[in-house]
Tab-separated table of C-alpha atoms in Angstrom:
chain	number	residue	atom	x	y	z
A	1	ILE	CA	-1.460	-15.019	-3.421
A	2	ASN	CA	-3.284	-13.579	-0.419
A	3	HIS	CA	-5.875	-11.300	-2.010
A	4	SER	CA	-7.243	-7.971	-0.838
A	5	VAL	CA	-8.970	-4.900	-2.274
A	6	CYS	CA	-8.431	-1.232	-1.475
A	7	GLN	CA	-11.620	0.153	0.007
A	8	TRP	CA	-11.382	3.598	-1.597
A	9	THR	CA	-11.613	2.235	-5.161
A	10	TYR	CA	-14.964	0.643	-4.276
A	11	ASN	CA	-16.238	3.468	-2.091
A	12	PHE	CA	-19.393	3.788	-4.212
A	13	LEU	CA	-20.476	0.864	-2.031
A	14	PRO	CA	-21.145	1.154	1.697
A	15	LEU	CA	-18.351	-0.691	3.503
A	16	GLU	CA	-20.770	-3.388	4.628
A	17	ASP	CA	-21.793	-4.081	1.039
A	18	LEU	CA	-18.130	-4.299	0.029
A	19	CYS	CA	-17.553	-6.783	2.861
A	20	LYS	CA	-20.407	-8.908	1.533
A	21	ALA	CA	-19.029	-8.739	-2.019
A	22	VAL	CA	-15.558	-9.760	-0.859
A	23	LYS	CA	-17.000	-12.723	1.029
A	24	ASN	CA	-19.059	-13.752	-2.002
A	25	ILE	CA	-16.034	-13.619	-4.303
A	26	GLY	CA	-14.130	-15.727	-1.828
A	27	PHE	CA	-11.165	-13.786	-0.465
A	28	GLY	CA	-10.635	-12.462	3.017
A	29	ALA	CA	-9.185	-8.969	3.322
A	30	ILE	CA	-9.733	-5.267	2.644
A	31	ASP	CA	-6.927	-2.685	2.439
A	32	LEU	CA	-6.583	0.843	3.801
A	33	ILE	CA	-9.002	0.679	6.688
A	34	ALA	CA	-8.879	2.971	9.730
A	35	PRO	CA	-9.632	1.716	13.281
A	36	LYS	CA	-13.170	3.114	13.267
A	37	ASP	CA	-14.108	0.655	10.499
A	38	TRP	CA	-12.366	-2.449	11.818
A	39	PRO	CA	-15.517	-3.665	13.617
A	40	MET	CA	-17.338	-3.904	10.282
A	41	LEU	CA	-14.581	-6.101	8.835
A	42	GLN	CA	-14.609	-8.214	11.976
A	43	LYS	CA	-18.376	-8.671	11.663
A	44	TYR	CA	-17.767	-10.457	8.362
A	45	GLY	CA	-14.606	-12.277	9.393
A	46	LEU	CA	-12.420	-10.143	7.128
A	47	TYR	CA	-8.858	-8.992	7.752
A	48	SER	CA	-7.504	-5.441	7.581
A	49	SER	CA	-4.500	-6.182	5.390
A	50	MET	CA	-3.210	-2.588	5.468
A	51	CYS	CA	-4.281	-0.220	8.221
A	52	TYR	CA	-4.522	3.535	8.422
A	53	ILE	CA	-3.779	5.609	11.487
A	54	SER	CA	-6.825	7.008	13.285
A	55	GLY	CA	-6.220	10.667	12.470
A	56	LYS	CA	-5.411	12.704	9.391
A	57	VAL	CA	-3.678	10.719	6.650
A	58	SER	CA	-1.695	12.936	4.304
A	59	LEU	CA	0.312	11.811	1.296
A	60	THR	CA	1.928	15.231	0.969
A	61	GLU	CA	2.812	15.900	4.628
A	62	GLY	CA	4.874	12.923	5.675
A	63	PHE	CA	7.997	11.758	7.444
A	64	ASN	CA	10.379	13.788	5.281
A	65	ARG	CA	9.380	16.948	7.170
A	66	LYS	CA	10.451	17.250	10.792
A	67	GLU	CA	7.581	19.608	11.560
A	68	PHE	CA	5.155	16.701	11.071
A	69	HIS	CA	7.063	14.209	13.184
A	70	ASP	CA	5.408	14.875	16.535
A	71	TYR	CA	1.932	14.437	15.082
A	72	LEU	CA	2.861	11.344	13.094
A	73	VAL	CA	4.743	9.707	15.949
A	74	LYS	CA	1.765	10.128	18.267
A	75	GLU	CA	-0.640	8.724	15.674
A	76	TYR	CA	1.474	5.636	15.019
A	77	LEU	CA	2.225	5.007	18.671
A	78	ASP	CA	-1.531	5.251	19.323
A	79	VAL	CA	-2.547	2.871	16.521
A	80	ILE	CA	0.032	0.153	17.194
A	81	PRO	CA	-1.640	-1.103	20.420
A	82	LEU	CA	-5.015	-1.058	18.654
A	83	MET	CA	-3.575	-3.177	15.853
A	84	VAL	CA	-2.113	-5.645	18.330
A	85	LYS	CA	-5.493	-6.015	20.017
A	86	ALA	CA	-7.214	-6.538	16.638
A	87	GLY	CA	-4.546	-8.909	15.337
A	88	TYR	CA	-3.437	-6.738	12.411
A	89	LYS	CA	0.158	-6.519	11.198
A	90	ASN	CA	0.603	-3.754	8.593
A	91	VAL	CA	0.107	0.006	8.636
A	92	ILE	CA	0.794	2.466	5.827
A	93	CYS	CA	2.905	5.627	5.878
A	94	PHE	CA	4.049	8.222	3.357
A	95	SER	CA	7.182	10.229	2.663
A	96	GLY	CA	5.409	13.466	1.814
A	97	ASN	CA	6.216	15.855	-1.021
A	98	ARG	CA	9.613	17.334	-1.766
A	99	ASN	CA	8.674	21.016	-1.811
A	100	GLY	CA	12.227	21.804	-2.856
A	101	MET	CA	13.865	19.321	-0.469
A	102	ASP	CA	16.723	17.205	-1.817
A	103	ASP	CA	16.502	13.418	-1.580
A	104	GLU	CA	19.320	13.054	0.943
A	105	THR	CA	17.720	15.447	3.408
A	106	GLY	CA	14.445	13.619	2.916
A	107	LEU	CA	16.085	10.296	3.712
A	108	LYS	CA	17.691	11.650	6.881
A	109	ASN	CA	14.444	13.216	8.081
A	110	CYS	CA	12.439	10.063	7.376
A	111	VAL	CA	14.946	7.932	9.274
A	112	GLU	CA	14.823	10.312	12.233
A	113	GLY	CA	11.035	10.218	12.401
A	114	LEU	CA	10.632	6.508	11.742
A	115	LYS	CA	13.156	5.550	14.393
A	116	ARG	CA	10.855	7.128	16.958
A	117	ILE	CA	8.138	4.564	16.199
A	118	LEU	CA	10.046	1.501	15.026
A	119	PRO	CA	11.015	0.214	18.501
A	120	ALA	CA	7.316	0.048	19.392
A	121	ALA	CA	6.516	-1.580	16.041
A	122	GLU	CA	9.262	-4.149	16.504
A	123	LYS	CA	8.108	-5.018	20.006
A	124	ALA	CA	4.525	-5.411	18.782
A	125	GLY	CA	5.327	-7.300	15.584
A	126	ILE	CA	3.888	-4.517	13.423
A	127	THR	CA	5.344	-3.530	10.029
A	128	ILE	CA	5.357	0.105	8.900
A	129	ASN	CA	4.990	0.240	5.095
A	130	MET	CA	5.890	3.345	3.089
A	131	GLU	CA	4.103	3.487	-0.233
A	132	LEU	CA	5.909	4.127	-3.504
A	133	LEU	CA	3.802	6.533	-5.602
A	134	ASN	CA	4.430	7.929	-9.062
A	135	SER	CA	5.273	11.632	-9.286
A	136	LYS	CA	4.753	11.772	-13.046
A	137	VAL	CA	0.959	11.541	-13.321
A	138	ASP	CA	-0.883	11.192	-10.014
A	139	HIS	CA	1.248	12.593	-7.172
A	140	LYS	CA	3.389	15.421	-8.446
A	141	ASP	CA	6.430	16.139	-6.254
A	142	TYR	CA	6.017	13.046	-4.034
A	143	MET	CA	9.424	12.057	-2.672
A	144	CYS	CA	9.227	8.253	-2.357
A	145	ASP	CA	8.694	7.824	-6.088
A	146	LYS	CA	11.558	5.466	-6.968
A	147	THR	CA	12.360	2.026	-5.619
A	148	PRO	CA	16.087	2.769	-5.049
A	149	TRP	CA	15.204	5.698	-2.762
A	150	GLY	CA	12.794	3.517	-0.811
A	151	VAL	CA	15.295	0.674	-0.555
A	152	GLU	CA	17.931	3.056	0.757
A	153	LEU	CA	15.470	4.220	3.396
A	154	CYS	CA	14.852	0.610	4.418
A	155	LYS	CA	18.580	0.042	4.761
A	156	ARG	CA	19.073	3.163	6.848
A	157	THR	CA	16.282	2.337	9.269
A	158	GLY	CA	17.972	-1.004	9.865
A	159	SER	CA	14.662	-2.586	10.852
A	160	GLU	CA	12.865	-5.643	9.501
A	161	ASN	CA	9.674	-3.887	10.601
A	162	PHE	CA	9.994	-1.167	7.973
A	163	LYS	CA	9.148	-2.149	4.390
A	164	LEU	CA	7.962	-0.683	1.119
A	165	LEU	CA	4.473	-0.891	-0.257
A	166	TYR	CA	5.310	-1.568	-3.893
A	167	ASP	CA	2.476	-0.213	-6.004
A	168	ILE	CA	2.824	-1.897	-9.397
A	169	TYR	CA	0.744	0.733	-11.177
A	170	HIS	CA	2.728	3.648	-9.786
A	171	MET	CA	6.133	2.090	-10.394
A	172	GLN	CA	5.301	1.065	-13.942
A	173	ILE	CA	4.684	4.761	-14.641
A	174	ASP	CA	7.816	6.085	-12.940
A	175	GLU	CA	10.261	3.208	-13.525
A	176	GLY	CA	8.974	0.272	-15.540
A	177	ASP	CA	11.059	-2.930	-15.334
A	178	VAL	CA	8.607	-4.215	-12.726
A	179	ILE	CA	9.540	-7.898	-12.556
A	180	ARG	CA	13.285	-7.314	-12.337
A	181	THR	CA	12.734	-4.668	-9.657
A	182	ILE	CA	10.611	-7.059	-7.607
A	183	ARG	CA	13.143	-9.871	-7.918
A	184	ASP	CA	16.065	-7.642	-6.959
A	185	ASN	CA	14.361	-5.875	-4.039
A	186	HIS	CA	11.770	-8.288	-2.682
A	187	LYS	CA	13.268	-8.435	0.795
A	188	TYR	CA	12.428	-4.751	1.225
A	189	ILE	CA	8.810	-5.122	0.030
A	190	GLY	CA	6.047	-5.860	2.504
A	191	HIS	CA	2.910	-5.372	0.422
A	192	TYR	CA	1.718	-4.882	-3.173
A	193	HIS	CA	-0.986	-2.870	-4.933
A	194	THR	CA	-2.276	-3.397	-8.465
A	195	ALA	CA	-3.951	-1.375	-11.212
A	196	GLY	CA	-3.879	-1.181	-14.976
A	197	VAL	CA	-1.544	1.142	-16.888
A	198	PRO	CA	-2.508	3.536	-18.354
A	199	GLY	CA	-5.601	4.817	-16.602
A	200	ARG	CA	-5.585	2.939	-13.283
A	201	HIS	CA	-8.426	0.720	-14.398
A	202	GLU	CA	-8.931	-3.031	-14.757
A	203	ILE	CA	-5.847	-5.275	-14.938
A	204	ASP	CA	-7.079	-7.177	-17.981
A	205	GLU	CA	-5.849	-7.253	-21.597
A	206	SER	CA	-6.897	-3.612	-22.079
A	207	GLN	CA	-3.653	-2.334	-20.513
A	208	GLU	CA	0.084	-2.813	-20.894
A	209	LEU	CA	1.042	-4.909	-17.835
A	210	PHE	CA	0.762	-8.703	-17.838
A	211	TYR	CA	-0.273	-9.442	-14.286
A	212	PRO	CA	-0.019	-13.261	-14.327
A	213	ALA	CA	3.736	-12.971	-14.980
A	214	ILE	CA	4.114	-10.286	-12.312
A	215	MET	CA	2.223	-12.392	-9.757
A	216	LYS	CA	4.330	-15.440	-10.580
A	217	ALA	CA	7.466	-13.372	-10.001
A	218	ILE	CA	6.091	-12.255	-6.631
A	219	VAL	CA	5.268	-15.832	-5.609
A	220	ASP	CA	8.718	-16.999	-6.725
A	221	THR	CA	10.343	-14.577	-4.256
A	222	GLY	CA	8.647	-16.431	-1.404
A	223	PHE	CA	6.317	-13.537	-0.612
A	224	ARG	CA	3.489	-14.529	1.721
A	225	GLY	CA	1.874	-11.157	2.335
A	226	TYR	CA	-1.058	-9.475	0.587
A	227	VAL	CA	-1.641	-8.187	-2.929
A	228	ALA	CA	-4.452	-5.624	-2.927
A	229	GLN	CA	-6.418	-4.637	-6.017
A	230	GLU	CA	-6.401	-0.843	-6.330
A	231	PHE	CA	-7.879	-0.280	-9.764
A	232	ILE	CA	-10.843	2.003	-10.405
A	233	PRO	CA	-13.520	-0.151	-12.076
A	234	THR	CA	-15.105	1.154	-15.269
A	235	GLY	CA	-18.242	-1.003	-15.401
A	236	LYS	CA	-21.582	0.655	-16.051
A	237	ASP	CA	-23.212	-0.677	-12.908
A	238	THR	CA	-22.368	-2.200	-9.550
A	239	ASN	CA	-22.645	-5.777	-10.786
A	240	ALA	CA	-20.141	-5.117	-13.557
A	241	LYS	CA	-17.748	-3.466	-11.139
A	242	ILE	CA	-17.953	-6.373	-8.712
A	243	ALA	CA	-17.413	-8.769	-11.614
A	244	ALA	CA	-14.237	-6.843	-12.486
A	245	LEU	CA	-12.923	-7.400	-8.968
A	246	LYS	CA	-13.663	-11.124	-9.198
A	247	ARG	CA	-11.880	-11.282	-12.527
A	248	ALA	CA	-8.859	-9.400	-11.147
A	249	VAL	CA	-8.514	-11.888	-8.320
A	250	GLU	CA	-8.681	-14.744	-10.839
A	251	ILE	CA	-6.001	-13.114	-13.002
A	252	CYS	CA	-3.713	-12.781	-9.986
A	253	ASP	CA	-4.412	-16.195	-8.490
A	254	VAL	CA	-1.347	-17.992	-9.867
């Protein structure tokens, strides 16, 4: 497993302190970092395992709405050369909310928008990853909330440079059947996020998912990308929260 951690779940620490903690634990990447913060990661020899665009990042206003395409296309076409220069390979995107839109229209609109950036991504060796989020608890009305919808989008783009970010926490809430889903759809998955269910906290025995088995299933598919911890630590102080991250990496290091 190539380990990472999502910066926002440890944002009680300055980014530089998080970089130091990551180095001390012994892994080499941080997730969900915009270009302005890449120099800090580079200072500590860390990798940006999932990048943001430079501008506004919206989970609710995404590629399923044509009115957002021009803005999104510009942002992605701007960030791709920056990623090439920095040596990064993955950038996140979102479907947006339904707002009354049916799934088929959403698919068609996403394909139309994504096909405006995928030729540049393919040429540069960059993968665009759309995140699967649950619409039951955390992101009401989000469109890309089921693996089959995301897989269909991958098929329609027809590009190896478009994948899904399979968030284990989110898909346990909306679908369950995590290991079978990973085995059946791994060729469409470019990245993974973790967290405990329920509550989005530590991935230890306090929650219902058994992460060693999930990680083994991921490894067995031949996956060589990154798994990023995205749980919100519950420790009483910084040391306890850092210890939880170390423990999570150990749990996942199969």
